[in-house]
Each structure stands twice: as C-alpha cells, then as structure tokens.
Tab-separated table of C-alpha atoms in Angstrom:
chain	number	residue	atom	x	y	z
R	1	GLY	CA	5.191	10.251	-2.061
R	2	ALA	CA	4.711	7.716	0.688
R	3	LEU	CA	1.374	7.383	2.417
R	4	ARG	CA	1.629	8.622	5.992
R	5	ASP	CA	-1.197	6.448	7.300
R	6	ARG	CA	0.446	3.036	7.698
R	7	GLY	CA	-2.890	1.195	7.699
R	8	LEU	CA	-3.947	2.877	4.464
R	9	ALA	CA	-0.566	2.167	2.879
R	10	MET	CA	-0.881	-1.512	3.772
R	11	ALA	CA	-4.413	-1.630	2.354
R	12	VAL	CA	-3.272	-0.028	-0.919
R	13	GLU	CA	-0.379	-2.500	-1.185
R	14	ALA	CA	-2.711	-5.449	-0.481
R	15	TYR	CA	-5.132	-4.208	-3.158
R	16	ALA	CA	-2.296	-3.792	-5.664
R	17	ALA	CA	-0.923	-7.259	-4.882
R	18	ARG	CA	-4.367	-8.797	-5.469
R	19	GLN	CA	-5.734	-6.754	-8.350
R	20	GLU	CA	-3.079	-4.857	-10.310
R	21	SER	CA	0.365	-6.340	-9.766
R	22	PRO	CA	-0.253	-9.891	-11.071
R	23	ALA	CA	-0.743	-8.613	-14.638
R	24	LEU	CA	2.289	-6.293	-14.380
R	25	LEU	CA	4.474	-9.083	-13.010
R	26	ALA	CA	3.274	-11.503	-15.683
R	27	ALA	CA	4.240	-8.961	-18.352
R	28	GLU	CA	7.734	-8.583	-16.828
R	29	PHE	CA	8.316	-12.343	-16.829
R	30	GLU	CA	6.875	-12.749	-20.321
R	31	ALA	CA	9.282	-10.059	-21.612
R	32	VAL	CA	12.223	-12.020	-20.164
R	33	ARG	CA	10.976	-15.279	-21.709
R	34	ARG	CA	10.348	-13.616	-25.107
R	35	ALA	CA	13.826	-12.067	-25.143
R	36	GLY	CA	15.383	-15.453	-24.415
R	37	ALA	CA	13.302	-17.162	-27.105
R	38	ALA	CA	14.122	-14.433	-29.654
R	39	ALA	CA	17.857	-14.749	-28.949
R	40	TYR	CA	17.588	-18.522	-29.363
R	41	ARG	CA	15.692	-18.232	-32.695
R	42	LYS	CA	18.246	-15.750	-34.051
R	43	GLY	CA	21.104	-18.039	-33.049
R	44	ALA	CA	22.369	-15.224	-30.840
R	45	VAL	CA	22.359	-17.288	-27.656
R	46	ASN	CA	25.419	-16.301	-25.687
R	47	GLU	CA	26.609	-19.102	-23.426
R	48	ALA	CA	28.466	-16.529	-21.300
R	49	PHE	CA	25.220	-14.692	-20.463
R	50	LYS	CA	21.949	-16.257	-19.335
R	51	VAL	CA	18.724	-14.806	-17.996
R	52	ARG	CA	15.907	-16.782	-16.451
R	53	ALA	CA	12.591	-15.836	-14.907
R	54	ASP	CA	10.841	-17.663	-12.074
R	55	GLU	CA	7.281	-16.406	-11.808
R	56	ARG	CA	6.540	-18.488	-8.730
R	57	LEU	CA	9.358	-16.783	-6.762
R	58	ARG	CA	8.863	-13.436	-8.581
R	59	GLU	CA	12.548	-13.470	-9.541
R	60	VAL	CA	14.652	-12.687	-12.555
R	61	ALA	CA	18.213	-14.024	-12.429
R	62	ALA	CA	20.971	-13.020	-14.824
R	63	ALA	CA	24.332	-14.759	-14.937
R	64	LEU	CA	27.412	-13.511	-16.754
R	65	GLU	CA	30.528	-15.639	-17.086
R	66	VAL	CA	33.399	-13.227	-16.691
R	67	GLU	CA	36.307	-15.620	-17.211
R	68	ASP	CA	37.133	-19.320	-17.119
R	69	GLY	CA	33.877	-20.426	-15.542
R	70	ALA	CA	33.769	-17.631	-12.939
R	71	THR	CA	30.193	-16.342	-13.024
R	72	LEU	CA	28.559	-13.269	-11.561
R	73	GLU	CA	24.848	-13.578	-10.884
R	74	LEU	CA	22.348	-10.793	-10.370
R	75	LEU	CA	19.023	-11.592	-8.741
R	76	VAL	CA	16.069	-9.196	-8.967
R	77	ARG	CA	13.174	-10.167	-6.709
R	78	LEU	CA	9.976	-8.280	-7.484
R	79	PRO	CA	7.566	-7.490	-4.634
R	80	ALA	CA	4.012	-8.831	-4.711
R	81	CYS	CA	2.726	-5.236	-4.830
R	82	SER	CA	5.000	-4.224	-7.693
R	83	PRO	CA	5.582	-1.402	-8.646
R	84	LEU	CA	4.567	0.197	-5.327
R	85	ARG	CA	7.635	-1.219	-3.620
R	86	ALA	CA	11.107	-1.358	-5.126
R	87	PRO	CA	12.524	-4.700	-6.261
R	88	GLU	CA	15.192	-6.341	-4.108
R	89	VAL	CA	18.486	-6.552	-6.000
R	90	THR	CA	21.269	-8.895	-4.881
R	91	CYS	CA	24.470	-10.319	-6.294
R	92	VAL	CA	24.382	-14.031	-5.567
R	93	ASN	CA	27.742	-15.214	-6.897
R	94	ARG	CA	30.660	-12.926	-6.077
R	95	VAL	CA	33.608	-14.674	-7.824
R	96	GLY	CA	36.149	-12.744	-5.754
R	97	VAL	CA	34.702	-9.295	-6.498
R	98	PRO	CA	35.085	-6.903	-3.535
R	99	GLU	CA	31.904	-6.102	-1.607
R	100	ALA	CA	32.172	-2.378	-2.457
R	101	ARG	CA	32.070	-3.170	-6.168
R	102	LEU	CA	29.091	-5.525	-5.746
R	103	ARG	CA	27.302	-2.849	-3.745
R	104	ARG	CA	27.941	-0.325	-6.526
R	105	TRP	CA	26.418	-2.684	-9.109
R	106	ARG	CA	23.374	-3.366	-6.905
R	107	LEU	CA	22.862	0.370	-6.351
R	108	SER	CA	23.122	1.030	-10.065
R	109	VAL	CA	20.453	-1.552	-10.955
R	110	SER	CA	18.229	-0.446	-8.052
R	111	ALA	CA	18.500	3.211	-9.079
R	112	PHE	CA	17.670	2.321	-12.682
R	113	LEU	CA	14.583	0.346	-11.627
R	114	ARG	CA	13.387	3.163	-9.343
R	115	SER	CA	14.048	6.105	-11.634
R	116	GLN	CA	13.437	4.875	-15.153
R	117	ASN	CA	10.171	3.809	-16.710
R	118	GLN	CA	11.787	0.563	-17.817
R	119	GLY	CA	11.407	-3.080	-16.927
R	120	VAL	CA	13.616	-5.672	-15.314
R	121	LEU	CA	14.840	-6.892	-18.706
R	122	GLU	CA	16.222	-3.434	-19.516
R	123	ALA	CA	17.859	-3.213	-16.059
R	124	VAL	CA	19.523	-6.593	-16.579
R	125	ALA	CA	20.759	-5.504	-20.024
R	126	LEU	CA	22.220	-2.322	-18.510
R	127	TRP	CA	23.906	-4.409	-15.784
R	128	ARG	CA	25.460	-6.678	-18.420
R	129	ARG	CA	26.756	-3.807	-20.578
R	130	SER	CA	28.114	-2.047	-17.475
R	131	LEU	CA	29.937	-5.162	-16.283
R	132	GLU	CA	31.447	-5.795	-19.694
R	133	LYS	CA	32.706	-2.199	-19.857
R	134	GLU	CA	33.972	-2.235	-16.272
R	135	PHE	CA	35.918	-5.446	-16.857
R	136	LYS	CA	37.502	-3.685	-19.847
R	137	GLY	CA	38.693	-0.928	-17.497
R	138	VAL	CA	36.012	1.759	-17.925
R	139	GLU	CA	35.555	3.666	-14.648
R	140	PRO	CA	32.115	4.175	-13.067
R	141	CYS	CA	30.589	7.554	-12.236
R	142	MET	CA	31.271	8.428	-8.599
R	143	ILE	CA	27.782	9.869	-8.143
R	144	CYS	CA	25.493	7.121	-9.466
R	145	TYR	CA	28.084	4.294	-9.236
R	146	ALA	CA	27.217	3.093	-12.744
R	147	VAL	CA	29.582	2.637	-15.656
R	148	LEU	CA	26.751	3.414	-18.075
R	149	SER	CA	24.383	6.257	-17.313
R	150	PRO	CA	20.916	4.941	-16.459
R	151	SER	CA	19.384	7.880	-18.340
R	152	ASN	CA	21.218	7.665	-21.682
R	153	GLY	CA	23.549	4.636	-21.612
R	154	GLN	CA	26.704	6.751	-22.000
R	155	VAL	CA	29.976	6.182	-20.131
R	156	ALA	CA	31.194	8.724	-17.593
R	157	LYS	CA	33.357	11.215	-19.531
R	158	LEU	CA	33.655	14.345	-17.386
R	159	LYS	CA	36.849	14.210	-15.307
R	160	CYS	CA	37.812	16.366	-12.343
R	161	ARG	CA	41.057	18.216	-13.073
R	162	THR	CA	42.198	17.761	-9.469
R	163	CYS	CA	41.401	14.158	-8.489
R	164	ALA	CA	40.654	12.663	-11.957
R	165	VAL	CA	37.370	11.091	-10.815
R	166	VAL	CA	34.885	10.705	-13.686
R	167	TYR	CA	31.195	11.584	-13.819
R	168	HIS	CA	28.232	11.335	-16.173
R	169	GLY	CA	27.186	14.792	-17.357
R	170	ALA	CA	23.625	14.378	-16.058
R	171	CYS	CA	24.861	13.190	-12.647
R	172	LEU	CA	27.281	16.094	-12.300
R	173	TYR	CA	24.610	18.612	-13.316
R	174	LYS	CA	22.217	17.144	-10.742
R	175	TRP	CA	24.982	17.298	-8.092
R	176	PHE	CA	25.664	20.974	-8.863
R	177	ARG	CA	21.954	21.802	-8.746
R	178	GLN	CA	21.211	19.906	-5.522
R	179	SER	CA	24.343	20.931	-3.623
R	180	GLY	CA	24.183	24.542	-4.774
R	181	LYS	CA	27.941	24.375	-5.460
R	182	SER	CA	30.098	23.917	-8.538
R	183	VAL	CA	32.635	21.615	-6.937
R	184	CYS	CA	33.803	18.046	-7.487
R	185	ALA	CA	31.555	15.630	-5.581
R	186	HIS	CA	34.629	13.652	-4.545
R	187	CYS	CA	37.423	16.123	-3.635
R	188	GLN	CA	35.343	19.315	-3.351
R	189	SER	CA	37.713	21.239	-5.672
R	190	PRO	CA	36.102	23.981	-7.778
R	191	TRP	CA	34.871	22.593	-11.066
C-alpha cells in the first residue's frame, strides 16, 4: 500500500533511487541488450520489429512495422525509484490508429508491468504478440483491454451470448468476484 506520510514516502523513494533502483534498472536494460544480441547471433533479427534501450533516459523503445513502412512505437520510461513507481507507457508513433485503441494498448502494457513479476522486455514481447494478433483480427478482452491475457498469454475466448463481447477467463472470473454478480461486464446480461 501507499505510504500516508508524504515526507516519508518521498524519503523512501529518494533512498530507492540512490541505493536500490540503479542496479534494478541496469538489469532491465542489460536484459534488453542481451535479447537483441541473442536475436542477432541467431540470425533471427526481424527488421519489422526493433527494441532499443537508453539507460541515460531510462527508456525502452519498441517499434513494430505494421505495413509498408507504417510503424507503431511503444515507449516505456522507467522511474528513477523503480519499482516503487509505475513506468510511464506511451505510444509515440500512431500511424492512423484511433486514440481509443492506443489507450487500450498502453493500459494493457501498464497493467502487465504493475501486476506481473516480469520485466520490461516481457511487457514489450506481450505488446508485440498482442499487436500482431489484433492486426489479424483477434478481439481484445473488454475487461483488461488486452488481446493476450497478461497472466497466461491466452486470447480472449469466452463470449457473451447477448452482445458477443469476448473476455479472458481470468478477467471474467475476477469481474464476477469483485462485482458480486454473474453478468456480462459490457451489457449486464446474465452470464
């Protein structure tokens, strides 16, 4: 939970930024560099997908060419007191994608980074797989806004019989539990 004493919270964040976070951030950036080097050594470099890390700016940028030079770019900026504060996730290059869709992708990556014990590299990989599936026509879950479930990497398969909106099983179960109802999160029809 959050510290209620703002002064104490700031002191803890300052301590983390000085003492603990530099090693954690260095490990994140090293994982991105190693993954890129491993892909290059294996000859598996995909010109349509690139990831780069900038330690000085505390950023990881991933770019995916979706068609004919149109590129989507995801930028994950890690806070100096990482992991005490959540990373800032933005979509830099929109290539004509509606703002609602970009927002859904940002939320998906942000939720993954907050709720999973995974690194930025794994979040970027999930973003890439989700985009590839979405551009092939796979619908996202209307609860978590992700095409692939952050918890198990599965596509949303459960469909409401009334409105045909799809959900991940884990998301729907959590919705039922938290709302205390067994209804569709979208149209409120009995499940």
